[in-house]
Amino acid sequence: MKLVLLSGGSGKRLWPLSNDARSKQFLKVLESENGELRSMVQRVWSQLGNVGLTDSAVIATSKSQVDMIQSQLGQDVPIIIEPMRRDTFPAIALASVYLYSVEGIRLDEVVAVLPVDPYVEDRFFHRVKDLEETVLASGADLALIGVEPTYPSAKYGYIVPTSTSSESDYLRVSHFTEKPTEEKAAELIEQGALWNCGVFAFKLDYMISLLKEKGLPTQYEELLKQYERLPKISFDYEVVEKTKHIVVLPYEGYWKDLGTWNTLTEEMATEQIGKGIIADSENTHLINELDIPVTVLGVSNAIVAVSPDGILVSDKATSPRIKELVNDFDQRPMYEERRWGWYRVLDYTKFEDGREVLTKRIGVTAGKNLSYQMHRHRSEVWTIIKGEGEFALDGEIHFVKPGDVLEIPVGAKHGIKAITDLEFIEVQTGTQLIEEDIVRIYMTWEEVEQHCLFVSH
């Protein structure tokens, strides 16, 4: 069985820690067994390893999340990159076509799809393994996992089976109900309804046939070119609700969607991350990513989240509304993790004459490097503040250390490699200070060393 993990999200539900580049699954707020902070995606990936599923897993994601995934899970994690965000149906279609035409997976093989961020015990993934046998034994077009509800929640969708008993491990599905009222949810639970946790499986042939019916390409490169033709719609609406023969595997165990501040803080091992003090406050969490202290005094049942992107002070019960409130915020992400390290925007100014100045603090992990690149619309000045490295500029490599100031004119080819953990302040000046103004020449430092001359140490 092949496993497709969907990593998407626009990063608004856990604002200001999440943003367009760092969705909720990448926030390091959960504690691992050894007491280190880790993200939802790191937790799920290690759980897949525990049950022997990582070798058959691939992550489907958008371009903006690739660096973050590689930073947190490693460079060799298999990734299918969507050319643009278009919801879960296009993402699953692209992944299916990749498995079919690139990896050569047989049409009768089973593919399971799940979100990259469920908060569950390891045994949930053993249940995911059972989906393969369920698809084959039932002859169903789709097999889902349904979580046995612990209370009538209005936050989740429900899978309603045709009956609550079966000779086999699975039940036939009658219909779905999306986010009912609590009263209706209680009625559904009486009927044996299960929470829909967004996990399902099918034979690869089912998706490939569906795409052919829709007149869509089943070759990966061709589908990439026509990706914007795919309807911007969820897999649930486009496929699941139109499929007749569906079965569901009940799962009795812990499952939670950590999609809001109130659900996420319930699973955090500590009430405070970062600088600050919480005093005379019950059930209040402080997460502070800035280097200034935050004091919370006499405020109970609250979440206080502070990042370079903004500050949130909210009652936990009303915190799910944050997405609709900040939906219109249109600012660049002020903090990003990359495959080589991280950066934080310190200041951005636009002058009346059209010039822009952007100041960043950039951290490069020891042994990693920024690509050898050039910019057409901006010059840069780098001031090394921590660590040692090798700096390449127009064919020459220099050794750099704290206090060194490096000037990079418009059009100059440049890159840097960290020997030890390296930090520098970057000041960009120009007319278009955007990530797209990067022409990458070499990605690896080996290529840089082959084409540049080492001139000082």
Short mmCIF file of C-alpha atoms in Angstrom, two decimals:
data_model
loop_
_atom_site.label_atom_id
_atom_site.label_comp_id
_atom_site.label_asym_id
_atom_site.label_seq_id
_atom_site.Cartn_x
_atom_site.Cartn_y
_atom_site.Cartn_z
CA MET A 1 0.00 0.00 0.00
CA LYS A 2 1.19 3.50 -0.84
CA LEU A 3 0.53 6.35 1.56
CA VAL A 4 -0.09 9.96 0.45
CA LEU A 5 0.19 12.60 3.19
CA LEU A 6 -1.54 15.89 2.37
CA SER A 7 0.31 18.93 3.64
CA GLY A 8 -1.61 22.09 2.84
CA GLY A 9 -3.26 24.96 4.65
CA SER A 10 -2.95 28.70 4.33
CA GLY A 11 -1.83 29.21 7.91
CA LYS A 12 -4.62 31.45 9.22
CA ARG A 13 -6.23 29.31 11.95
CA LEU A 14 -3.21 29.53 14.27
CA TRP A 15 -2.19 33.08 13.39
CA PRO A 16 0.22 34.75 14.19
CA LEU A 17 2.50 31.72 14.60
CA SER A 18 1.26 30.20 11.35
CA ASN A 19 1.46 32.06 8.05
CA ASP A 20 1.48 31.28 4.31
CA ALA A 21 4.92 29.66 4.59
CA ARG A 22 4.47 28.00 7.98
CA SER A 23 1.10 26.28 8.33
CA LYS A 24 -0.08 24.82 11.65
CA GLN A 25 1.57 21.44 11.09
CA PHE A 26 5.04 23.03 11.30
CA LEU A 27 4.65 24.81 14.67
CA LYS A 28 7.04 23.30 17.23
CA VAL A 29 4.79 23.32 20.30
CA LEU A 30 4.35 19.60 21.06
CA GLU A 31 6.75 17.72 23.34
CA SER A 32 8.53 14.55 22.23
CA GLU A 33 9.47 11.63 24.51
CA ASN A 34 12.87 13.21 25.26
CA GLY A 35 11.34 16.57 26.17
CA GLU A 36 12.25 18.41 22.94
CA LEU A 37 9.69 20.58 21.16
CA ARG A 38 8.52 19.24 17.82
CA SER A 39 5.83 19.94 15.23
CA MET A 40 2.74 17.95 14.24
CA VAL A 41 4.40 16.84 11.00
CA GLN A 42 7.52 15.64 12.86
CA ARG A 43 5.32 13.75 15.32
CA VAL A 44 3.28 12.03 12.59
CA TRP A 45 6.39 11.14 10.55
CA SER A 46 8.03 9.48 13.57
CA GLN A 47 4.78 7.59 14.29
CA LEU A 48 4.71 6.31 10.70
CA GLY A 49 8.27 5.11 11.28
CA ASN A 50 7.16 3.30 14.46
CA VAL A 51 4.62 1.23 12.47
CA GLY A 52 6.85 0.76 9.39
CA LEU A 53 4.99 3.03 6.96
CA THR A 54 7.55 5.76 6.09
CA ASP A 55 9.11 3.73 3.25
CA SER A 56 5.80 3.69 1.35
CA ALA A 57 4.82 7.31 2.19
CA VAL A 58 5.00 10.40 -0.01
CA ILE A 59 4.04 13.99 0.93
CA ALA A 60 1.92 16.09 -1.45
CA THR A 61 2.38 19.81 -0.85
CA SER A 62 2.66 23.24 -2.46
CA LYS A 63 5.93 24.90 -3.48
CA SER A 64 5.80 27.24 -0.48
CA GLN A 65 6.04 24.35 2.01
CA VAL A 66 8.83 22.27 0.46
CA ASP A 67 11.67 23.99 2.34
CA MET A 68 9.81 23.71 5.64
CA ILE A 69 9.20 19.97 5.15
CA GLN A 70 12.84 19.37 4.25
CA SER A 71 13.99 21.47 7.20
CA GLN A 72 11.90 19.44 9.67
CA LEU A 73 11.97 15.93 8.16
CA GLY A 74 15.21 15.91 6.14
CA GLN A 75 16.23 16.44 2.52
CA ASP A 76 15.41 12.91 1.33
CA VAL A 77 11.69 12.85 2.21
CA PRO A 78 9.75 12.04 -1.00
CA ILE A 79 7.67 15.07 -2.02
CA ILE A 80 5.14 15.68 -4.81
CA ILE A 81 5.01 19.43 -5.47
CA GLU A 82 1.79 21.09 -6.59
CA PRO A 83 2.54 24.00 -8.95
CA MET A 84 -0.17 26.03 -7.16
CA ARG A 85 -2.66 25.57 -4.31
CA ARG A 86 -5.93 24.12 -5.59
CA ASP A 87 -7.57 22.15 -2.73
CA THR A 88 -7.51 18.41 -1.98
CA PHE A 89 -9.03 16.92 -5.15
CA PRO A 90 -6.30 18.31 -7.45
CA ALA A 91 -3.61 17.37 -4.89
CA ILE A 92 -4.80 13.75 -4.69
CA ALA A 93 -5.21 13.57 -8.49
CA LEU A 94 -1.61 14.76 -8.97
CA ALA A 95 -0.29 12.29 -6.38
CA SER A 96 -2.22 9.42 -7.99
CA VAL A 97 -0.88 10.26 -11.45
CA TYR A 98 2.65 10.52 -10.03
CA LEU A 99 2.39 7.04 -8.46
CA TYR A 100 0.94 5.65 -11.71
CA SER A 101 3.12 7.23 -14.39
CA VAL A 102 6.40 8.02 -12.55
CA GLU A 103 6.69 5.31 -9.89
CA GLY A 104 4.91 2.70 -12.03
CA ILE A 105 2.58 1.52 -9.28
CA ARG A 106 0.13 -1.14 -10.51
CA LEU A 107 -3.52 -0.13 -10.98
CA ASP A 108 -4.71 -2.79 -8.53
CA GLU A 109 -2.48 -1.43 -5.72
CA VAL A 110 -4.17 0.37 -2.81
CA VAL A 111 -3.42 4.03 -2.08
CA ALA A 112 -4.29 5.54 1.31
CA VAL A 113 -4.59 9.29 1.81
CA LEU A 114 -4.43 11.12 5.13
CA PRO A 115 -3.76 14.61 6.49
CA VAL A 116 -0.22 15.25 7.69
CA ASP A 117 -1.34 16.50 11.11
CA PRO A 118 -3.75 14.25 13.05
CA TYR A 119 -3.04 14.05 16.78
CA VAL A 120 -3.35 10.32 17.47
CA GLU A 121 -1.73 7.32 19.13
CA ASP A 122 0.49 4.94 17.11
CA ARG A 123 -2.33 2.39 16.93
CA PHE A 124 -4.28 4.76 14.67
CA PHE A 125 -1.64 4.09 11.98
CA HIS A 126 -2.03 0.34 12.48
CA ARG A 127 -5.69 0.96 11.59
CA VAL A 128 -4.55 2.85 8.49
CA LYS A 129 -2.64 -0.31 7.51
CA ASP A 130 -5.93 -2.26 7.74
CA LEU A 131 -7.38 -0.11 4.92
CA GLU A 132 -5.53 -2.14 2.29
CA GLU A 133 -7.22 -5.41 3.25
CA THR A 134 -10.56 -3.59 3.63
CA VAL A 135 -10.48 -2.20 0.08
CA LEU A 136 -9.57 -5.61 -1.34
CA ALA A 137 -12.04 -7.63 0.79
CA SER A 138 -15.04 -5.30 0.44
CA GLY A 139 -14.72 -4.53 -3.26
CA ALA A 140 -15.70 -0.94 -2.34
CA ASP A 141 -14.58 2.05 -4.40
CA LEU A 142 -13.51 3.86 -1.24
CA ALA A 143 -12.69 2.75 2.31
CA LEU A 144 -12.63 5.35 5.09
CA ILE A 145 -11.59 5.44 8.73
CA GLY A 146 -14.26 6.75 11.09
CA VAL A 147 -13.44 7.69 14.68
CA GLU A 148 -15.91 6.59 17.35
CA PRO A 149 -17.11 9.92 18.84
CA THR A 150 -16.51 10.70 22.52
CA TYR A 151 -19.00 13.61 22.60
CA PRO A 152 -21.47 15.33 20.20
CA SER A 153 -19.13 17.80 18.48
CA ALA A 154 -20.32 20.45 16.03
CA LYS A 155 -16.76 20.87 14.71
CA TYR A 156 -16.45 17.61 12.78
CA GLY A 157 -18.13 15.92 9.84
CA TYR A 158 -19.94 12.61 10.42
CA ILE A 159 -19.99 9.32 8.50
CA VAL A 160 -23.38 7.61 8.89
CA PRO A 161 -23.30 3.81 8.31
CA THR A 162 -26.23 1.82 6.91
CA SER A 163 -26.22 -0.28 10.12
CA THR A 164 -24.13 -0.49 13.28
CA SER A 165 -23.36 -4.20 13.01
CA SER A 166 -21.52 -6.23 10.42
CA GLU A 167 -19.97 -9.67 10.10
CA SER A 168 -16.80 -8.04 8.83
CA ASP A 169 -14.51 -5.43 10.33
CA TYR A 170 -16.03 -2.65 8.22
CA LEU A 171 -19.49 -1.06 7.80
CA ARG A 172 -21.22 0.15 4.64
CA VAL A 173 -21.67 3.92 4.45
CA SER A 174 -25.15 5.41 4.02
CA HIS A 175 -24.32 9.15 3.83
CA PHE A 176 -22.32 12.05 5.29
CA THR A 177 -23.35 14.99 7.46
CA GLU A 178 -21.07 18.03 7.56
CA LYS A 179 -20.61 19.86 10.92
CA PRO A 180 -24.13 19.47 12.40
CA THR A 181 -25.47 21.24 15.49
CA GLU A 182 -24.65 19.55 18.81
CA GLU A 183 -28.27 18.33 19.09
CA LYS A 184 -28.13 16.79 15.60
CA ALA A 185 -24.68 15.34 16.37
CA ALA A 186 -26.12 13.58 19.43
CA GLU A 187 -28.84 12.05 17.22
CA LEU A 188 -26.26 10.92 14.66
CA ILE A 189 -24.15 9.27 17.37
CA GLU A 190 -27.27 7.35 18.47
CA GLN A 191 -27.44 6.04 14.89
CA GLY A 192 -23.81 4.84 15.11
CA ALA A 193 -22.29 7.76 13.16
CA LEU A 194 -18.51 8.21 13.24
CA TRP A 195 -16.30 11.29 13.05
CA ASN A 196 -14.83 11.79 9.59
CA CYS A 197 -11.07 12.17 10.10
CA GLY A 198 -10.21 12.67 6.42
CA VAL A 199 -8.52 9.28 5.94
CA PHE A 200 -9.51 7.08 3.01
CA ALA A 201 -8.14 4.51 0.59
CA PHE A 202 -8.86 3.30 -2.96
CA LYS A 203 -7.33 1.17 -5.67
CA LEU A 204 -5.16 3.36 -7.88
CA ASP A 205 -7.33 2.30 -10.82
CA TYR A 206 -10.30 4.13 -9.26
CA MET A 207 -8.61 7.56 -9.44
CA ILE A 208 -6.93 7.00 -12.81
CA SER A 209 -10.26 5.91 -14.38
CA LEU A 210 -11.98 8.95 -12.84
CA LEU A 211 -9.40 11.32 -14.36
CA LYS A 212 -9.79 9.67 -17.77
CA GLU A 213 -13.57 10.12 -17.54
CA LYS A 214 -13.02 13.81 -16.85
CA GLY A 215 -10.71 14.12 -19.86
CA LEU A 216 -7.71 14.91 -17.65
CA PRO A 217 -4.15 13.68 -18.34
CA THR A 218 -2.88 10.58 -16.53
CA GLN A 219 0.79 11.33 -17.28
CA TYR A 220 2.49 13.34 -14.54
CA GLU A 221 4.31 15.96 -16.65
CA GLU A 222 1.18 16.61 -18.71
CA LEU A 223 -1.04 16.98 -15.63
CA LEU A 224 1.46 19.44 -14.14
CA LYS A 225 1.16 21.61 -17.27
CA GLN A 226 -2.65 21.50 -17.11
CA TYR A 227 -2.92 21.70 -13.30
CA GLU A 228 -4.87 24.96 -13.30
CA ARG A 229 -7.60 23.20 -15.35
CA LEU A 230 -8.43 21.01 -12.37
CA PRO A 231 -11.47 22.18 -10.40
CA LYS A 232 -10.57 23.99 -7.17
CA ILE A 233 -12.61 21.67 -4.97
CA SER A 234 -12.16 19.26 -2.09
CA PHE A 235 -11.88 15.50 -2.66
CA ASP A 236 -14.89 15.07 -0.35
CA TYR A 237 -17.16 17.13 -2.63
CA GLU A 238 -15.72 16.06 -5.98
CA VAL A 239 -15.32 12.32 -5.32
CA VAL A 240 -16.48 10.98 -1.94
CA GLU A 241 -20.02 12.38 -2.03
CA LYS A 242 -20.55 11.10 -5.60
CA THR A 243 -19.24 7.59 -4.90
CA LYS A 244 -21.87 4.90 -4.36
CA HIS A 245 -19.98 1.99 -2.80
CA ILE A 246 -18.12 3.20 0.30
CA VAL A 247 -17.19 1.34 3.48
CA VAL A 248 -15.82 2.63 6.77
CA LEU A 249 -13.45 1.08 9.31
CA PRO A 250 -14.38 2.18 12.86
CA TYR A 251 -11.47 3.32 15.05
CA GLU A 252 -11.92 3.37 18.80
CA GLY A 253 -9.13 5.47 20.24
CA TYR A 254 -7.73 8.92 20.75
CA TRP A 255 -8.00 11.28 17.76
CA LYS A 256 -7.97 15.04 17.68
CA ASP A 257 -7.74 17.79 15.09
CA LEU A 258 -5.35 20.39 16.53
CA GLY A 259 -6.66 23.06 14.21
CA THR A 260 -7.51 25.83 16.69
CA TRP A 261 -5.71 27.47 19.57
CA ASN A 262 -8.02 25.93 22.17
CA THR A 263 -7.50 22.35 20.90
CA LEU A 264 -3.76 22.82 20.37
CA THR A 265 -3.09 24.22 23.85
CA GLU A 266 -4.88 21.22 25.39
CA GLU A 267 -2.07 19.00 24.06
CA MET A 268 0.87 21.27 24.91
CA ALA A 269 3.11 19.95 27.68
CA THR A 270 3.91 23.43 28.99
CA GLU A 271 1.88 26.62 29.47
CA GLN A 272 4.73 28.84 28.32
CA ILE A 273 7.16 28.79 25.41
CA GLY A 274 9.55 31.74 25.10
CA LYS A 275 10.34 34.81 27.19
CA GLY A 276 7.79 36.11 29.68
CA ILE A 277 5.73 35.57 32.82
CA ILE A 278 2.21 34.25 33.44
CA ALA A 279 0.88 35.28 36.86
CA ASP A 280 -2.51 34.88 38.61
CA SER A 281 -3.95 33.30 35.47
CA GLU A 282 -5.70 29.92 35.16
CA ASN A 283 -5.58 27.82 31.97
CA THR A 284 -3.68 30.49 30.04
CA HIS A 285 -0.94 29.75 27.50
CA LEU A 286 1.83 32.08 26.32
CA ILE A 287 3.86 31.33 23.17
CA ASN A 288 6.40 34.04 22.45
CA GLU A 289 8.81 33.84 19.50
CA LEU A 290 10.24 37.34 19.96
CA ASP A 291 13.24 38.24 22.07
CA ILE A 292 11.25 40.63 24.30
CA PRO A 293 9.47 39.59 27.50
CA VAL A 294 5.66 39.31 27.54
CA THR A 295 3.83 39.54 30.86
CA VAL A 296 0.33 38.09 31.29
CA LEU A 297 -1.27 39.09 34.59
CA GLY A 298 -4.71 38.06 35.86
CA VAL A 299 -6.02 36.84 32.48
CA SER A 300 -7.52 33.32 32.61
CA ASN A 301 -8.60 30.92 29.83
CA ALA A 302 -6.58 32.86 27.26
CA ILE A 303 -4.05 32.29 24.52
CA VAL A 304 -1.33 34.91 24.02
CA ALA A 305 0.73 34.22 20.88
CA VAL A 306 3.53 36.55 19.79
CA SER A 307 5.56 36.23 16.58
CA PRO A 308 7.17 38.48 13.96
CA ASP A 309 3.85 38.26 12.05
CA GLY A 310 1.73 39.77 14.83
CA ILE A 311 0.31 39.46 18.35
CA LEU A 312 -2.83 37.58 19.36
CA VAL A 313 -4.57 37.94 22.72
CA SER A 314 -7.73 35.83 22.74
CA ASP A 315 -10.13 34.01 24.99
CA LYS A 316 -9.64 30.32 24.17
CA ALA A 317 -13.34 29.66 23.53
CA THR A 318 -13.53 32.36 20.83
CA SER A 319 -10.06 31.71 19.33
CA PRO A 320 -11.45 29.61 16.40
CA ARG A 321 -12.81 32.88 14.92
CA ILE A 322 -9.27 34.16 14.33
CA LYS A 323 -9.21 32.79 10.75
CA GLU A 324 -12.13 34.94 9.58
CA LEU A 325 -10.72 38.03 11.32
CA VAL A 326 -7.23 37.88 9.78
CA ASN A 327 -8.25 36.49 6.37
CA ASP A 328 -7.74 39.86 4.71
CA PHE A 329 -4.27 40.46 6.20
CA ASP A 330 -2.02 40.60 3.15
CA GLN A 331 1.53 40.84 4.42
CA ARG A 332 4.56 38.77 3.51
CA PRO A 333 5.48 36.02 6.03
CA MET A 334 7.79 37.64 8.60
CA TYR A 335 9.34 34.32 9.67
CA GLU A 336 10.17 31.28 7.54
CA GLU A 337 12.07 28.04 7.99
CA ARG A 338 14.06 26.88 4.98
CA ARG A 339 15.99 23.73 4.08
CA TRP A 340 19.20 25.61 5.10
CA GLY A 341 17.93 27.31 8.26
CA TRP A 342 15.55 30.22 8.90
CA TYR A 343 15.03 33.94 8.48
CA ARG A 344 13.12 36.63 10.35
CA VAL A 345 12.10 39.99 8.88
CA LEU A 346 13.22 42.78 11.24
CA ASP A 347 12.07 45.84 9.30
CA TYR A 348 10.49 46.83 5.98
CA THR A 349 10.21 50.37 4.63
CA LYS A 350 8.93 51.70 1.31
CA PHE A 351 9.97 55.25 0.38
CA GLU A 352 8.03 57.77 -1.74
CA ASP A 353 10.47 57.44 -4.65
CA GLY A 354 9.61 53.70 -4.95
CA ARG A 355 12.76 52.40 -3.22
CA GLU A 356 12.29 49.64 -0.67
CA VAL A 357 14.54 48.55 2.20
CA LEU A 358 14.08 45.14 3.83
CA THR A 359 16.15 44.01 6.82
CA LYS A 360 16.35 40.32 7.77
CA ARG A 361 18.15 38.26 10.38
CA ILE A 362 19.21 35.01 8.70
CA GLY A 363 20.39 31.79 10.34
CA VAL A 364 22.21 29.09 8.35
CA THR A 365 22.68 25.68 9.99
CA ALA A 366 26.25 24.33 10.15
CA GLY A 367 27.10 22.42 6.95
CA LYS A 368 24.18 23.93 4.98
CA ASN A 369 24.34 26.64 2.30
CA LEU A 370 22.27 29.22 0.49
CA SER A 371 22.21 28.69 -3.26
CA TYR A 372 24.71 30.54 -5.47
CA GLN A 373 22.36 33.15 -6.92
CA MET A 374 21.87 36.67 -8.27
CA HIS A 375 19.23 39.41 -8.11
CA ARG A 376 18.15 41.78 -10.89
CA HIS A 377 16.34 44.37 -8.80
CA ARG A 378 18.19 44.67 -5.51
CA SER A 379 21.58 45.06 -3.87
CA GLU A 380 22.37 43.52 -0.48
CA VAL A 381 24.69 44.14 2.47
CA TRP A 382 25.39 41.23 4.82
CA THR A 383 26.88 41.72 8.28
CA ILE A 384 28.09 38.47 9.89
CA ILE A 385 27.09 38.41 13.58
CA LYS A 386 27.68 34.78 14.58
CA GLY A 387 29.68 31.77 13.40
CA GLU A 388 32.09 31.17 10.53
CA GLY A 389 31.50 30.38 6.90
CA GLU A 390 32.58 30.51 3.28
CA PHE A 391 31.22 33.39 1.15
CA ALA A 392 31.23 33.18 -2.65
CA LEU A 393 31.07 36.38 -4.74
CA ASP A 394 31.48 36.49 -8.53
CA GLY A 395 33.74 33.46 -8.80
CA GLU A 396 35.77 33.92 -5.59
CA ILE A 397 35.31 32.21 -2.21
CA HIS A 398 36.33 34.03 0.99
CA PHE A 399 36.39 32.87 4.62
CA VAL A 400 34.03 35.01 6.78
CA LYS A 401 33.63 35.59 10.53
CA PRO A 402 31.66 37.88 12.93
CA GLY A 403 32.15 41.57 12.14
CA ASP A 404 32.70 41.05 8.41
CA VAL A 405 30.54 43.27 6.17
CA LEU A 406 29.83 41.87 2.69
CA GLU A 407 28.53 44.08 -0.12
CA ILE A 408 26.59 42.43 -2.97
CA PRO A 409 25.78 44.74 -5.93
CA VAL A 410 22.77 44.22 -8.24
CA GLY A 411 23.53 41.31 -10.60
CA ALA A 412 26.45 39.92 -8.57
CA LYS A 413 26.55 36.14 -8.16
CA HIS A 414 26.77 35.15 -4.49
CA GLY A 415 26.17 32.44 -1.91
CA ILE A 416 27.27 31.38 1.55
CA LYS A 417 27.99 28.14 3.40
CA ALA A 418 27.99 27.81 7.19
CA ILE A 419 31.02 26.07 8.72
CA THR A 420 29.51 26.53 12.21
CA ASP A 421 25.96 27.76 12.86
CA LEU A 422 26.01 31.12 11.12
CA GLU A 423 23.88 34.26 11.50
CA PHE A 424 23.96 37.51 9.58
CA ILE A 425 21.91 40.67 9.14
CA GLU A 426 20.86 41.21 5.53
CA VAL A 427 19.79 44.65 4.29
CA GLN A 428 18.14 44.55 0.85
CA THR A 429 17.73 47.76 -1.14
CA GLY A 430 15.90 47.98 -4.47
CA THR A 431 12.61 48.39 -6.29
CA GLN A 432 11.20 44.82 -6.09
CA LEU A 433 12.08 43.11 -2.83
CA ILE A 434 10.33 39.83 -3.56
CA GLU A 435 11.41 36.17 -3.26
CA GLU A 436 10.83 35.77 -7.03
CA ASP A 437 13.83 38.07 -7.72
CA ILE A 438 16.24 35.18 -7.26
CA VAL A 439 18.09 33.58 -10.17
CA ARG A 440 19.60 30.36 -8.76
CA ILE A 441 22.82 29.24 -10.48
CA TYR A 442 24.09 26.37 -8.29
CA MET A 443 22.20 24.68 -5.45
CA THR A 444 25.05 22.64 -3.88
CA TRP A 445 28.30 23.98 -2.44
CA GLU A 446 30.23 21.28 -4.33
CA GLU A 447 29.15 23.00 -7.58
CA VAL A 448 30.21 26.38 -6.17
CA GLU A 449 33.67 25.00 -5.29
CA GLN A 450 34.03 23.55 -8.80
CA HIS A 451 33.34 26.90 -10.46
CA CYS A 452 34.83 29.39 -7.97
CA LEU A 453 38.36 30.05 -6.72
CA PHE A 454 39.17 29.97 -2.99
CA VAL A 455 41.13 33.17 -2.33
CA SER A 456 41.50 33.54 1.47
CA HIS A 457 41.22 31.71 4.76
#
